[in-house]
Coordinates of C-alpha atoms in Angstrom, one line a residue:
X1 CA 0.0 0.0 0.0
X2 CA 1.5 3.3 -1.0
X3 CA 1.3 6.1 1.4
X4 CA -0.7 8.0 -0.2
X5 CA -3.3 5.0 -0.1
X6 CA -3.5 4.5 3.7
X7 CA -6.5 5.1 5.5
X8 CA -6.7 8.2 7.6
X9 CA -6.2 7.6 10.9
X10 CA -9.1 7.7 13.2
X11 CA -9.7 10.7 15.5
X12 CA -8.7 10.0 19.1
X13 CA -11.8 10.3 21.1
X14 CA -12.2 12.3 24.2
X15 CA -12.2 10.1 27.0
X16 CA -13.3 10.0 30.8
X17 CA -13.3 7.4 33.2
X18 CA -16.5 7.2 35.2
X19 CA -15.7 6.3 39.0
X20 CA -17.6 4.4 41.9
X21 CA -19.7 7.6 42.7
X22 CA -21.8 9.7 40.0
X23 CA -19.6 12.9 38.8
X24 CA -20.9 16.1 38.6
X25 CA -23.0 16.3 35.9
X26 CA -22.5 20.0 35.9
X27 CA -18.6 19.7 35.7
X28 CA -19.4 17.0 32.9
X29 CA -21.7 19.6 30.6
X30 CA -18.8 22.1 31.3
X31 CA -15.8 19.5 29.9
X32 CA -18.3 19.3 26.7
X33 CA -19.1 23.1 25.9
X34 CA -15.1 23.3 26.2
X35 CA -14.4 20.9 24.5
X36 CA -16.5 21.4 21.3
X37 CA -17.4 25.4 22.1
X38 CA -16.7 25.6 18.2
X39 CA -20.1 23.9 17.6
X40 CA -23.3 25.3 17.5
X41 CA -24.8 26.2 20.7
X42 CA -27.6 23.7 19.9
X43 CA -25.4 21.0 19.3
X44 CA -23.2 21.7 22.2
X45 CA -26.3 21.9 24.4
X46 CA -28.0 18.5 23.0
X47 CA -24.5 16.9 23.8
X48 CA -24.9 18.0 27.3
X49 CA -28.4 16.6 27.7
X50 CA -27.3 13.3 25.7
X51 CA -24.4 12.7 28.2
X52 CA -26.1 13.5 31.5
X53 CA -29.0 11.0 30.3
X54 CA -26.5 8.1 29.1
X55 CA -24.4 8.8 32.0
X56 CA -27.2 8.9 34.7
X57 CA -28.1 5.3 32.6
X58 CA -24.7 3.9 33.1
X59 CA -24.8 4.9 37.2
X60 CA -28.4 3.5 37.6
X61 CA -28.5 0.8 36.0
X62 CA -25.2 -0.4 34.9
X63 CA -22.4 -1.4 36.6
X64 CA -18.6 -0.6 37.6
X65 CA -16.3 0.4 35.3
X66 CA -18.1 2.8 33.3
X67 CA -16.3 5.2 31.0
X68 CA -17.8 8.1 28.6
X69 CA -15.8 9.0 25.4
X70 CA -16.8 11.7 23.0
X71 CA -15.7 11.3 19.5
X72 CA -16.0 14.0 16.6
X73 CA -16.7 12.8 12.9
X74 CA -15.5 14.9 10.5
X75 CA -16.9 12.7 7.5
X76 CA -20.3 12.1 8.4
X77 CA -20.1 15.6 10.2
X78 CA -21.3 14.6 13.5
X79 CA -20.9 13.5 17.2
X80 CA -20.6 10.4 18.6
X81 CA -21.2 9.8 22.3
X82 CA -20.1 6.1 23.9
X83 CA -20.5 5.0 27.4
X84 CA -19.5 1.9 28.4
X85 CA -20.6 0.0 31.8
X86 CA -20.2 -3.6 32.9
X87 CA -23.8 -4.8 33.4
X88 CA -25.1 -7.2 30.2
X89 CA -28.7 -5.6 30.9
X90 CA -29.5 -3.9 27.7
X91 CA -31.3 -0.6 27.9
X92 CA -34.9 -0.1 26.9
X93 CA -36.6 2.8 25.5
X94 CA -39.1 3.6 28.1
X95 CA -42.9 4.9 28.4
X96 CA -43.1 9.0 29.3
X97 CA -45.7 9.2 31.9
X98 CA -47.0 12.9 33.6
X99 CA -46.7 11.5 37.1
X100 CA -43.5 9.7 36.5
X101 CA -39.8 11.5 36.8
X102 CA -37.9 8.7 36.1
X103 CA -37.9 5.9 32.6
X104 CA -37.4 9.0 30.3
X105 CA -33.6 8.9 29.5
X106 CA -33.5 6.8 26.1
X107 CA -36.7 8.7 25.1
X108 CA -35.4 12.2 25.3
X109 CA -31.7 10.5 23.7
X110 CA -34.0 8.8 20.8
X111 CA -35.3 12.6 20.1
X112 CA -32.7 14.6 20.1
X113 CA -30.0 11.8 18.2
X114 CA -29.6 11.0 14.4
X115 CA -29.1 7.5 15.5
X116 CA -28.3 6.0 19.0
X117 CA -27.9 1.7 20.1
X118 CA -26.0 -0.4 22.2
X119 CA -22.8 -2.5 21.3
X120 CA -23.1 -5.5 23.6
X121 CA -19.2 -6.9 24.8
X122 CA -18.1 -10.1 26.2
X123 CA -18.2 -8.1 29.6
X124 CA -20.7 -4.9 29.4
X125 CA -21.9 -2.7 26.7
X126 CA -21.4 0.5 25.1
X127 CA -24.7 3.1 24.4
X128 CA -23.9 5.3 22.2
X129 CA -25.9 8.3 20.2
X130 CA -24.9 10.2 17.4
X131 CA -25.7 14.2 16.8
X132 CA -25.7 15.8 13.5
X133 CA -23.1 18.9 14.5
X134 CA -24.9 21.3 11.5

């Protein structure tokens, strides 16, 4: 393979390990907006929502180690957002009810991403969702 003909190399993902007790989701949504503050405020926003939801996901009803890893892609112009938890449980999509405050994570994720599944491992899973970044 000539140089020329080599693949580009994959963007390195932003990356950060989830420990035993929930982060601050505030610190979290501030890593993002620095992190992509290039992007539209709208983008940079849904992001924030997307991660607090998958995260909160990860810490209720996954399991130890989790990580969260934000990945730009250039060629389909959008962002990709992984976390990864230990539990086999797949998530569902749940039911939005007035009286309830809790089940309504995937359902606001399923909204606001282009696209968004899970990547079941030997050990674990990744969920990820993907935002258009136009």
């Amino acid at each position: 393979m000539a140089a020329s003909d080599e693949p580009p190399s994959a963007p390195t993902p932003l990356s950060l390990e989830l420990h035993e007790h929930t982060p601050s989701l505030s610190a979290m949504r501030r890593w993002i907006s620095d992190a992509f503050g290039d992007l539209s405020e709208d983008v940079v926003e849904d992001a924030q929502l997307t991660v607090t939801e998958l995260v909160s996901n990860a810490y209720d009803h996954g399991r130890h180690p989790r990580q969260l890893r934000l990945l730009r892609i250039e060629a389909s112009r959008c962002l990709r957002i992984e976390v990864d938890d230990a539990s086999p449980d797949m998530p569902t999509l749940g039911r939005s009810r007035l009286s309830d405050t809790r089940g309504r994570g995937l359902i606001i994720v399923n909204k606001i991403a282009e696209q968004w599944g899970v990547l079941p491992h030997s050990v674990g899973k990744t969920v990820w969702a993907e935002l258009l970044c136009d």
